[in-house]
Coordinates of C-alpha atoms and ligand atoms in Angstrom, one line a residue:
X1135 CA -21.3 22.5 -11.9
X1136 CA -17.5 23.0 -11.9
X1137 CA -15.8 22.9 -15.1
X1138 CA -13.9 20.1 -16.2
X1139 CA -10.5 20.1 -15.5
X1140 CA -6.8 18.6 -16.2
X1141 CA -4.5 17.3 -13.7
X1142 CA -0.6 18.4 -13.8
X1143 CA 1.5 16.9 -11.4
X1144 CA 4.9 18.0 -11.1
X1145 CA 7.1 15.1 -10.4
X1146 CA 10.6 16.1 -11.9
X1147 CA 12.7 17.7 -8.8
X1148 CA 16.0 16.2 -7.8
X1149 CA 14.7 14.7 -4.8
X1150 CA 18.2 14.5 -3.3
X1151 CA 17.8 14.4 0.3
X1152 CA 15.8 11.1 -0.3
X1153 CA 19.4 9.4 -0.6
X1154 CA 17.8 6.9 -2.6
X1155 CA 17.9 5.3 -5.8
X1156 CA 14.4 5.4 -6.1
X1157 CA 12.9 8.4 -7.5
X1158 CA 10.9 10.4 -4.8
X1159 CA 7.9 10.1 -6.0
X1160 CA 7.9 6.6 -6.5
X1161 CA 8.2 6.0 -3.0
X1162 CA 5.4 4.1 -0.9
X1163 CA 3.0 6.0 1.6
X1164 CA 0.8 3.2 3.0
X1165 CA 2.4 0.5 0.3
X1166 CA 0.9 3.2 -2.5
X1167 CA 3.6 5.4 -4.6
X1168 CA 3.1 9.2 -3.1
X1169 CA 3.0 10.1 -6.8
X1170 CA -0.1 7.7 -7.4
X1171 CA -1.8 8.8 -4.2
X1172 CA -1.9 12.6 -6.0
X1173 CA -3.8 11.1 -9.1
X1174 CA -6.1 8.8 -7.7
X1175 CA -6.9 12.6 -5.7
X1176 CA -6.9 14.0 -9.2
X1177 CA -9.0 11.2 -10.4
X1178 CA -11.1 11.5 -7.7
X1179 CA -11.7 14.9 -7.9
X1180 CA -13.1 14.8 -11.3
X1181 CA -10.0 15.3 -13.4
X1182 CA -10.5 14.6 -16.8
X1183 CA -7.4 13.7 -18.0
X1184 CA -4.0 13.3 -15.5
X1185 CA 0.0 14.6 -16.8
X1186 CA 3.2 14.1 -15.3
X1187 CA 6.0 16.0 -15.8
X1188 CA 8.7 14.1 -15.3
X1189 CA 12.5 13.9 -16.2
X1190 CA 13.8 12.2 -18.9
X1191 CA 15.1 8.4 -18.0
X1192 CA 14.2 8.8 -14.3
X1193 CA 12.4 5.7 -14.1
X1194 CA 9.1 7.7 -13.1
X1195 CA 6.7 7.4 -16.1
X1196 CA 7.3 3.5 -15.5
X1197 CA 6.0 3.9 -12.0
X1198 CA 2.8 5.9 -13.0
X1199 CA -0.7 4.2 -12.7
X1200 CA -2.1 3.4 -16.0
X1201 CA -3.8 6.0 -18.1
X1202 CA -1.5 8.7 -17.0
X1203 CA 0.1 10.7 -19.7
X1204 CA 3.9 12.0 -19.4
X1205 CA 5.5 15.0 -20.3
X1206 CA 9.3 15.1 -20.2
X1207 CA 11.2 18.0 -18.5
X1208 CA 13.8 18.4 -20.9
X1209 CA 15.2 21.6 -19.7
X1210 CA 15.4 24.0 -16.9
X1211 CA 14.4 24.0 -13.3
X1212 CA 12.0 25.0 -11.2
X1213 CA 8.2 24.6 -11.2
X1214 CA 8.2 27.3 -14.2
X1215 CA 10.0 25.2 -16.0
X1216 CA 8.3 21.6 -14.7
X1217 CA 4.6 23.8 -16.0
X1218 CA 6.5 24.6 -19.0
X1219 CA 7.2 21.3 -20.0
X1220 CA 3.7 20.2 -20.9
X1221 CA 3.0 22.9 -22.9
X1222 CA 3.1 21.2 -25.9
X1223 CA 0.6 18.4 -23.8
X1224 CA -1.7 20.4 -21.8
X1225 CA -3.4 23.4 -24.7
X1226 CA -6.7 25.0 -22.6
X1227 CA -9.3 25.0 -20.8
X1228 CA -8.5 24.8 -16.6
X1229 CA -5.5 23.3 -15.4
X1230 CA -5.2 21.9 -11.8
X1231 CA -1.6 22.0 -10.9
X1232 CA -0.1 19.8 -7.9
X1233 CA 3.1 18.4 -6.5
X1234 CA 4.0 14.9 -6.7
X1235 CA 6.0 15.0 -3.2
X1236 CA 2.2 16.4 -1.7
X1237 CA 0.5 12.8 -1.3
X1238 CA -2.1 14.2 1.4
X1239 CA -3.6 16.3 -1.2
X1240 CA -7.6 15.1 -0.9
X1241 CA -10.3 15.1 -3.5
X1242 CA -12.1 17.4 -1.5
X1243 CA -9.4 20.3 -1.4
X1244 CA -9.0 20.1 -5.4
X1245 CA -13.2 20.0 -5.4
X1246 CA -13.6 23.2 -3.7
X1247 CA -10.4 24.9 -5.1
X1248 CA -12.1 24.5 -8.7
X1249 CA -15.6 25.7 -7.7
X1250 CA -13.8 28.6 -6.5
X1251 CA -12.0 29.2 -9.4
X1252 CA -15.0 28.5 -11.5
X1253 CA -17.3 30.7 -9.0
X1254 CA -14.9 33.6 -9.4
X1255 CA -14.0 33.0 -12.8
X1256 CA -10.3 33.7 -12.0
X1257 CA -7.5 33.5 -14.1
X1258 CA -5.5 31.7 -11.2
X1259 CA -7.0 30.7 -8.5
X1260 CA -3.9 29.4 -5.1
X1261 CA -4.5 27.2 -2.2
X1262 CA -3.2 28.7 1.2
X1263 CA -3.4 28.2 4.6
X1264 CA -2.0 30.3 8.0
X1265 CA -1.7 27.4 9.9
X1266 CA 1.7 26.3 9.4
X1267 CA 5.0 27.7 10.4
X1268 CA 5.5 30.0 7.5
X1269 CA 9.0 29.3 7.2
X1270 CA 10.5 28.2 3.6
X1271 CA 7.0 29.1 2.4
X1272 CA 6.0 31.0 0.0
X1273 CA 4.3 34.0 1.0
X1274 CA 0.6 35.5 -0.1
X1275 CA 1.6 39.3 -0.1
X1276 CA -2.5 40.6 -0.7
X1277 CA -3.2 44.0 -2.1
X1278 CA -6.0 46.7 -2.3
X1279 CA -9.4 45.2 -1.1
X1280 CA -7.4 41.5 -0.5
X1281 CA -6.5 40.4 -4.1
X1282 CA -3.4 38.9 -4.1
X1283 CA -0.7 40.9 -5.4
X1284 CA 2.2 38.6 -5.5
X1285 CA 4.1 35.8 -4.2
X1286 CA 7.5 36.0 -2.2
X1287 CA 9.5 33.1 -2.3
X1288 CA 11.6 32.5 1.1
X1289 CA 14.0 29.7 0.5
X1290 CA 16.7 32.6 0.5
X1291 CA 15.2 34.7 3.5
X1292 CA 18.3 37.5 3.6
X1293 CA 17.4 39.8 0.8
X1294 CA 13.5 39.1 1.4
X1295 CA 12.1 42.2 3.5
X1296 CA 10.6 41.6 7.5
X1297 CA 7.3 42.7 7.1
X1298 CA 6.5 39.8 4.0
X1299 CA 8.7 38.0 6.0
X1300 CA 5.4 38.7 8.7
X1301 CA 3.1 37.3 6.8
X1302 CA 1.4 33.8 7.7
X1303 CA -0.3 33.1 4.5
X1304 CA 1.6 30.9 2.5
X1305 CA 1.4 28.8 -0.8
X1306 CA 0.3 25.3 -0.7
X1307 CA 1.3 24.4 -4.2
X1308 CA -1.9 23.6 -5.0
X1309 CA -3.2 26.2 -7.9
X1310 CA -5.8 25.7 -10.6
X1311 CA -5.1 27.9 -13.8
X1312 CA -6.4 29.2 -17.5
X1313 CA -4.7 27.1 -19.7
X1314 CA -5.0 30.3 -22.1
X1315 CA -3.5 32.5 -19.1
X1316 CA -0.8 30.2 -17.6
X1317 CA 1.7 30.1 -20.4
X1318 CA 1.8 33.8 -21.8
X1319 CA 2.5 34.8 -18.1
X1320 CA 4.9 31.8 -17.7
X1321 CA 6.6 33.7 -20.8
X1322 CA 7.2 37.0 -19.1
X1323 CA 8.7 35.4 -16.5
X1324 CA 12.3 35.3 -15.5
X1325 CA 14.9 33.3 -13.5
X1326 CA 15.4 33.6 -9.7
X1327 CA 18.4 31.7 -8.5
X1328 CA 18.8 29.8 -11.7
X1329 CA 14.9 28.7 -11.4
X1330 CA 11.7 29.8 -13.3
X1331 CA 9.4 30.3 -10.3
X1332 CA 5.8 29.1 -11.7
X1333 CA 4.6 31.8 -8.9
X1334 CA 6.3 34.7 -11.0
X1335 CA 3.2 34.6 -13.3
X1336 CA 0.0 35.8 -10.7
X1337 CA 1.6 39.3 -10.7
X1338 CA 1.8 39.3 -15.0
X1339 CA -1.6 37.7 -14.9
X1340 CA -2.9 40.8 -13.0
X1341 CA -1.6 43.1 -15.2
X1342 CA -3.1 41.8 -17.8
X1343 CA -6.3 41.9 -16.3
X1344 CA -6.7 38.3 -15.1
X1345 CA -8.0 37.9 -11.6
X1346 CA -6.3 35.9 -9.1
X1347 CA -7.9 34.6 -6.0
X1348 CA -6.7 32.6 -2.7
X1349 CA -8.5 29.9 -1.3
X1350 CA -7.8 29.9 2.4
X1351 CA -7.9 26.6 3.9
X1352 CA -8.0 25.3 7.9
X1353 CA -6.7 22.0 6.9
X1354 CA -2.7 22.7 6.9
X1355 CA -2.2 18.8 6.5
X1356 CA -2.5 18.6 3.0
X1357 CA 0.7 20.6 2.7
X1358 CA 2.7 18.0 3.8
X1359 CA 5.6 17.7 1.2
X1360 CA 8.2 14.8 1.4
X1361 CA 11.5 15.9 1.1
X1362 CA 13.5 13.3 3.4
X1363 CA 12.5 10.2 4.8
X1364 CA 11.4 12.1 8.1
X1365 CA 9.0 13.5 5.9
X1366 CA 7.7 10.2 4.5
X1367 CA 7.7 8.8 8.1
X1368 CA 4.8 11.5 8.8
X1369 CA 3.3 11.5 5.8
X1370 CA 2.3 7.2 6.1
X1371 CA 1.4 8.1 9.6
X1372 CA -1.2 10.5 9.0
X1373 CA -2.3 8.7 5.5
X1374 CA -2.4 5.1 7.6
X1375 CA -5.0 6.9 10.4
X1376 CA -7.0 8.7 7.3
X1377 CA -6.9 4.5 6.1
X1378 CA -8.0 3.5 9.8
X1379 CA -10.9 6.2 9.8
X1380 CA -12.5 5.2 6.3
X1381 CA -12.4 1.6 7.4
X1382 CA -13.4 2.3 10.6
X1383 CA -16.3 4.4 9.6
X1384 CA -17.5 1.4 7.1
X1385 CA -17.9 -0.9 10.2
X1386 CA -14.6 -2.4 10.9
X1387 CA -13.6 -2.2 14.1
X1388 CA -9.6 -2.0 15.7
X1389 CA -8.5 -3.2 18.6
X1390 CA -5.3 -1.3 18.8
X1391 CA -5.1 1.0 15.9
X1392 CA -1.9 2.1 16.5
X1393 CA 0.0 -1.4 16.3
X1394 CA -2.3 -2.0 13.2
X1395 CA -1.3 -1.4 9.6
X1396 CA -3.0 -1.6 6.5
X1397 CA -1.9 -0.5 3.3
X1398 CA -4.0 1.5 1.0
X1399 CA -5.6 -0.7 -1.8
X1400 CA -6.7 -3.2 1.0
X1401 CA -10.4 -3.6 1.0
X1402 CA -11.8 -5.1 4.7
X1403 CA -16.0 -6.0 5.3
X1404 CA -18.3 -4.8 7.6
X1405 CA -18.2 -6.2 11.5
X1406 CA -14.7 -7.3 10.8
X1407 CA -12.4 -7.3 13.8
X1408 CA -8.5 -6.2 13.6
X1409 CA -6.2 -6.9 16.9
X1410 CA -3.5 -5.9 18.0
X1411 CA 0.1 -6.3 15.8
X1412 CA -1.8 -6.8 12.4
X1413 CA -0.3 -6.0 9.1
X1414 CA -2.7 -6.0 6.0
X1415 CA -0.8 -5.5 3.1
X1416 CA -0.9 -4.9 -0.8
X1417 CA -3.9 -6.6 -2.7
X1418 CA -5.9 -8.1 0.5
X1419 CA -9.4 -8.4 0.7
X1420 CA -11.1 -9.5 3.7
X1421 CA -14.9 -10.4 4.2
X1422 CA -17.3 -9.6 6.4
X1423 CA -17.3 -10.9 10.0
X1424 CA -14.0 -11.5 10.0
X1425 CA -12.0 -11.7 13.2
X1426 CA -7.9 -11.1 12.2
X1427 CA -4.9 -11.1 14.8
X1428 CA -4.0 -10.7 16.7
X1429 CA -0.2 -10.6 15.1
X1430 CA -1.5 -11.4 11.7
X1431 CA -0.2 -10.3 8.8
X1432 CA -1.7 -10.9 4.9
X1433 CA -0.4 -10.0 2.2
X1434 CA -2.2 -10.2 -1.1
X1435 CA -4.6 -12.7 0.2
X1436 CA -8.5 -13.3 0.1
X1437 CA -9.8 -14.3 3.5
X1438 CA -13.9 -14.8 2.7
X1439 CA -16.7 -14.0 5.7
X1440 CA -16.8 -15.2 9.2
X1441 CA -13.0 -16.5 9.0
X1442 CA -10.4 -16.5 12.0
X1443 CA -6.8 -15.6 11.2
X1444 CA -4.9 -15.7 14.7
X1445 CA -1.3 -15.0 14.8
X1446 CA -0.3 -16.7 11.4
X1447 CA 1.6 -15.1 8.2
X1448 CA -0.3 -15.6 4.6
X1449 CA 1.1 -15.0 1.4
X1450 CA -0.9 -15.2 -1.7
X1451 CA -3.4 -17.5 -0.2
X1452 CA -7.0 -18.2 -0.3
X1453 CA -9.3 -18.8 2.7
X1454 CA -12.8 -19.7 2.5
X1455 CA -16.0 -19.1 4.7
X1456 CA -15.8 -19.4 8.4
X1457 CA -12.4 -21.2 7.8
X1458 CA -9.7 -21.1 10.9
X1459 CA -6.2 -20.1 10.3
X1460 CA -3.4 -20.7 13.2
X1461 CA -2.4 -19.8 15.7
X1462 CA 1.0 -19.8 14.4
X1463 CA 0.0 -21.0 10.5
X1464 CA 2.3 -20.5 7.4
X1465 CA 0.2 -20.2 4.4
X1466 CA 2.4 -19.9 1.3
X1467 CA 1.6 -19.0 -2.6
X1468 CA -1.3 -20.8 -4.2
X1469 CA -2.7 -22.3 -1.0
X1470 CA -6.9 -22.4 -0.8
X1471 CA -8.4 -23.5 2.4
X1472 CA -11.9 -24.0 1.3
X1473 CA -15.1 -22.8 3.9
X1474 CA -15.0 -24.1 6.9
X1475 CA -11.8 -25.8 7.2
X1476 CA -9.0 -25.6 9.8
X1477 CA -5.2 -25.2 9.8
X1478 CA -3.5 -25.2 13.3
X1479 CA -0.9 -24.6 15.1
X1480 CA 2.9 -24.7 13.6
X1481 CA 1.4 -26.1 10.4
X1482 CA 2.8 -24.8 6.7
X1483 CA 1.4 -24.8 3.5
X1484 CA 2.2 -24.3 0.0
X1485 CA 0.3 -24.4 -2.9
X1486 CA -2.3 -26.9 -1.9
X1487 CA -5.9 -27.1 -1.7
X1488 CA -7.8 -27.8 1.5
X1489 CA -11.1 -29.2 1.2
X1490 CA -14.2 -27.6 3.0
X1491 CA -14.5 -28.8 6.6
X1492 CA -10.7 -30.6 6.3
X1493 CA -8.5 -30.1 9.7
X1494 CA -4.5 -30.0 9.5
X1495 CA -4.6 -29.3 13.2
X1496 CA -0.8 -29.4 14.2
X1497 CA 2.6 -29.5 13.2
X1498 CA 2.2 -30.6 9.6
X1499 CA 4.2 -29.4 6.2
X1500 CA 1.9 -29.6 3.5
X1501 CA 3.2 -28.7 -0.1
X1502 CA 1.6 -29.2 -3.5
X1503 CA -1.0 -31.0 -1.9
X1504 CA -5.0 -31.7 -2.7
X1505 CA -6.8 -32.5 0.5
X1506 CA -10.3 -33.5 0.5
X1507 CA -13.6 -32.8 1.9
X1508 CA -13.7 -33.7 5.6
X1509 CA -10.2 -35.3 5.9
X1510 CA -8.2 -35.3 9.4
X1511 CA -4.6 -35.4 9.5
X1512 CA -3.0 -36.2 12.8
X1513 CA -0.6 -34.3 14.1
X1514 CA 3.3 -34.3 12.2
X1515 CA 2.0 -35.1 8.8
X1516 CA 4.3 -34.3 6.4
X1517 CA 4.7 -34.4 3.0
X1518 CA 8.2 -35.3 0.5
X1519 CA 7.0 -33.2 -2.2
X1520 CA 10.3 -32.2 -3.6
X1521 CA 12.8 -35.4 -4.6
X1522 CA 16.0 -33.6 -5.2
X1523 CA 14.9 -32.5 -8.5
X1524 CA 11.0 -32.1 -9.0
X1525 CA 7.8 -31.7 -7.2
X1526 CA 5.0 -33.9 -7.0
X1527 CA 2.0 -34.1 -5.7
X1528 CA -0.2 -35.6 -3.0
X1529 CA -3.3 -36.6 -3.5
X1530 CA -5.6 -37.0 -0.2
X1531 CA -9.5 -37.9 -0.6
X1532 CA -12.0 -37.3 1.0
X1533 CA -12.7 -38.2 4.7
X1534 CA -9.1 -39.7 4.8
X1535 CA -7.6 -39.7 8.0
X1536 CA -3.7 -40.0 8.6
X1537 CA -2.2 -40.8 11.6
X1538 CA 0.4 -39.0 13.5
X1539 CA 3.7 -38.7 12.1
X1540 CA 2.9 -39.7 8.3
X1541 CA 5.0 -39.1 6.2
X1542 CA 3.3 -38.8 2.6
X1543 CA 6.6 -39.5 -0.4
X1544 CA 4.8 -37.4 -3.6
X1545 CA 4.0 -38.1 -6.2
X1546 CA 1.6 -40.3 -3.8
X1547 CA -2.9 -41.3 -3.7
X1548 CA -4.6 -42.2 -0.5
X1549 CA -8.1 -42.8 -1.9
X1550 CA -11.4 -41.2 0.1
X1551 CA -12.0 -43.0 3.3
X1552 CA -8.3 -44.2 3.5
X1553 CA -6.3 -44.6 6.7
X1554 CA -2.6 -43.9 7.0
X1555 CA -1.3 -45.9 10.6
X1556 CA 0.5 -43.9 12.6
X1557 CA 4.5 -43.7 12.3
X1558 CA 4.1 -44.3 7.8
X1559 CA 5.9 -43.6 5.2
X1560 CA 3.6 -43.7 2.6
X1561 CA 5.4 -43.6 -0.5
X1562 CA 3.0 -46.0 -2.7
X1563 CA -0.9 -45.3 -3.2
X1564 CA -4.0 -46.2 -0.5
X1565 CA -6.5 -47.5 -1.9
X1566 CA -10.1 -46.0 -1.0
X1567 CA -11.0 -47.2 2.6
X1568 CA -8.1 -49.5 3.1
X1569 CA -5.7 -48.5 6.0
X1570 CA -2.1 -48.0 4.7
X1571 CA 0.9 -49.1 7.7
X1572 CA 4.5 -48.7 6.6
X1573 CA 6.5 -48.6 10.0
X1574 CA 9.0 -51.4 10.9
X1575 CA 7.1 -53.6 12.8
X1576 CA 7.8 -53.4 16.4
X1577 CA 9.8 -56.6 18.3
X1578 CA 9.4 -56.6 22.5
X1579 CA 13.0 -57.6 24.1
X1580 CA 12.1 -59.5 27.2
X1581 CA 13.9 -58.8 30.4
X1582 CA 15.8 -56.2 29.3
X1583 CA 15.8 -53.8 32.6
X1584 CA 16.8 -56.8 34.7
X1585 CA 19.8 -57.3 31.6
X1586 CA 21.1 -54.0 31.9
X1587 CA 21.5 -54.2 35.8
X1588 CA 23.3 -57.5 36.2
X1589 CA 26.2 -56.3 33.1
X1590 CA 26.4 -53.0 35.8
X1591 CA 27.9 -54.6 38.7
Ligands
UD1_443 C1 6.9 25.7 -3.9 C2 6.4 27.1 -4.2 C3 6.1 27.8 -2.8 C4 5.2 26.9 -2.0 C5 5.7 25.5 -1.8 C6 4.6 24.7 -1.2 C7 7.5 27.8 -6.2 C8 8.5 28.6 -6.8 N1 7.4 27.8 -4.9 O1 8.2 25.8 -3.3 O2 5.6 29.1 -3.0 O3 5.0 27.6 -0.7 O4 6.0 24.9 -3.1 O5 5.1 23.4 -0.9 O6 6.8 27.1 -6.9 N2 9.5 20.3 -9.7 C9 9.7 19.9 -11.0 N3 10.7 20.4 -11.7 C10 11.6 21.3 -11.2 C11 11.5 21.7 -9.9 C12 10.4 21.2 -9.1 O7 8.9 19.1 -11.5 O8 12.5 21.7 -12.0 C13 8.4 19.7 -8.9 C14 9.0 19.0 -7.6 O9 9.2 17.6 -7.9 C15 7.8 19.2 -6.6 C16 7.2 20.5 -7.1 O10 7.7 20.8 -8.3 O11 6.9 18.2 -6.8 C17 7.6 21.6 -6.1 O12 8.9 21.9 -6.2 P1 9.8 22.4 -4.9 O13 11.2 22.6 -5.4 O14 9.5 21.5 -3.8 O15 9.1 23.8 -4.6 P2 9.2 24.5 -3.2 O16 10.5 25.1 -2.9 O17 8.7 23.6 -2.1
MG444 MG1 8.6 21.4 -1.9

């Protein structure tokens, strides 16, 4: 059983090459900050307890998931300096240490790095891999009978000598640490290039007779680090297909995964389908059975089991069971479209209810409207919800049936069983069952055609 452990993430580099005014970390992979991808890995892992080192007033601590404590980087740079921050924070025990700008870091790497660690009983104990280009790296220079020796840092490459320069085995900024060992070495060590190197300390933690050990790892992935938007181009691309996969592997199938996106915290049912040009996005939840796209997108919206979306864009809406959405559908904020109900083709909606089995088939607006059980509504209804000043609402009951081209003047009640003629504009209540008609009434001109002729010649 490995030991239990605290997460430090270090999130307080410049991050200039972002040309942003966001802070890098805060960035979205997959519609998730990168910086909350490496806790929820932490988290995931085990971790006890998850700190941030951050910089003062950086806007960073805001952006941190809940539960995440903060230590401020007051002074110095480099990751020395970014470990040396929570010193007052994190005290003892074993500290896993990990980058912020790294948000393909996986449970499963931090699981196995502490066994190790724990297996060994190492001092330090340093991710690597030999399956990137070594280039800008640090590199794992090993010693008598392969214990790492030392680090050599490569950003500056002209004073560093060819044979380290050699070496494929490099750092993947993924360590996990003796509280009690960390900081007394961190003491000893001094600045390169006006930075405190935090990987300065393995070769004072050997001498005093702390072991370090290397982890080598196949899975060069994880290394990824953003440091432009190139890099956070790559990064969502190979964090959207680990997305795909899980979803994939829990029953959902894709149609064209590489059109499709869905963002991290979406959750998606078994035997769902997902075509072609669908974007899933934020806090989505789809049911089971499900068939969406293709061209959907849904954001923050609950679509239940056995529901079609086809080629529509929701917002913040509710759809119940078996319910069928578009093509070409507008759902807005607060709209629920109860089981088994339909809304067609060029049809919008705002915050309105749609009673089970109801059918807004085509062309309508509806907004702040109640619809009830089983009503019809022929094609170009439309309601005046909004007078200049305020909305209102519409009531429809159940089984009420409008005919084409009503228009429905809020605040307005058509009662269950009501029928609007075709052509209305219903600005006073229906009673239930009656048939409401407001059109001019229509006057035949006889003879007209033969009219129009003889004033021609
Ligand atoms: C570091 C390693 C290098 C390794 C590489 C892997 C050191 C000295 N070098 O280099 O061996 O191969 O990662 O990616 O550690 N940070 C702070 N405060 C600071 C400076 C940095 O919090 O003052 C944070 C950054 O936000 C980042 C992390 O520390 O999340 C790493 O810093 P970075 O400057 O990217 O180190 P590298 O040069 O990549
Ligand atoms: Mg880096």
């Amino acid at each position: 059983m490995p030991p239990p452990f605290t997460a430090l993430i270090m999130a307080a580099g410049q991050g200039t090459r972002m040309r942003s005014s966001t802070p890098k970390v805060l960035h979205p992979v997959c519609g998730k900050p990168m910086v909350e991808w490496v806790v929820d890995a932490a988290r995931e892992a085990g971790a006890v307890r998850v700190v941030c080192v951050v910089r003062p007033g950086d806007g960073v601590a805001e952006g941190l998931p809940e539960g995440v404590d903060v230590a401020e980087q007051h002074e110095g740079e480099g990751t020395g300096a970014a470990v040396l921050a929570a010193r007052g924070t994190v005290t003892d025990g074993a500290v896993v240490i990990l980058s912020g700008d790294h948000p393909l870091v996986t449970p499963g790497h931090i699981d196995a790095l502490v066994a190790e660690h724990s297996a060994q009983r190492a001092a330090a104990t340093i991710l690597t891999t030999d399956q990137l280009d070594p280039t800008g790296y640090g590199r794992i220079v090993r010693g008598e009978g392969g214990a790492v020796a030392r680090i050599v840092e490569t950003k500056y490459p002209d004073n560093v000598p060819a044979d380290e320069l050699a070496i494929r085995e490099v750092n993947l900024g993924t360590y996990v640490f003796e509280a009690s060992a960390l900081y007394p070495a961190l003491d000893e060590v001094g600045l390169e290039h006006g930075e405190r190197y935090l990987t300065g300390t393995f070769p004072v933690i050997s001498a005093q007779g702390g072991r370090v050990v290397a982890q080598l790892t196949q899975h060069a992935e994880i290394a990824l680090g953003v440091n432009d938007r190139a890099g956070l181009m790559a990064a969502d691309q190979l964090a959207q297909r680990r997305i795909l996969e899980r979803h994939a592997l829990a029953g959902v199938t894709f149609l064209q995964p590489e059109t499709t996106r869905v963002e991290a915290d979406v959750t998606i049912g078994p035997d769902t389908t997902v075509g072609p040009g669908t974007t899933l996005l934020g806090a989505t939840v789809v049911g089971a059975a499900c068939e969406l796209g293709p061209h959907t997108t849904l954001r923050d919206s609950r679509i239940a089991e056995g529901a079609r979306v086809i080629h529509s864009y929701l917002v913040d809406a509710d759809v119940g069971r078996e319910a069928i959405i578009g093509p070409f559908a507008y759902l807005r904020p607060g709209t629920v479209v109860h089981d088994g109900a339909k809304v067609g083709t060029f049809v919008e909606v705002k915050n309105s209810d749609i009673g089970a089995g109801a059918k807004v088939p085509h062309l309508s607006y509806l907004g702040d409207t109640d619809v009830g059980d089983k009503a019809n509504l022929g094609a170009s209804t439309i309601t005046a919800n909004y007078d200049g000043r305020k909305k209102h609402r519409t009531k429809l009951g159940k089984s009420v049936k409008t005919g084409i081209h009503t228009s429905l003047v809020a605040p307005v009640d058509v009662g269950d069983r009501a029928y609007t003629g075709a052509g209305s504009t219903i600005s006073e209540d229906v009673p239930e069952g009656a048939l409401g008609i407001a059109r001019a009434k229509q006057k035949n001109v006889e003879g007209y055609a033969d009219r129009v002729e003889e004033d021609s010649k």
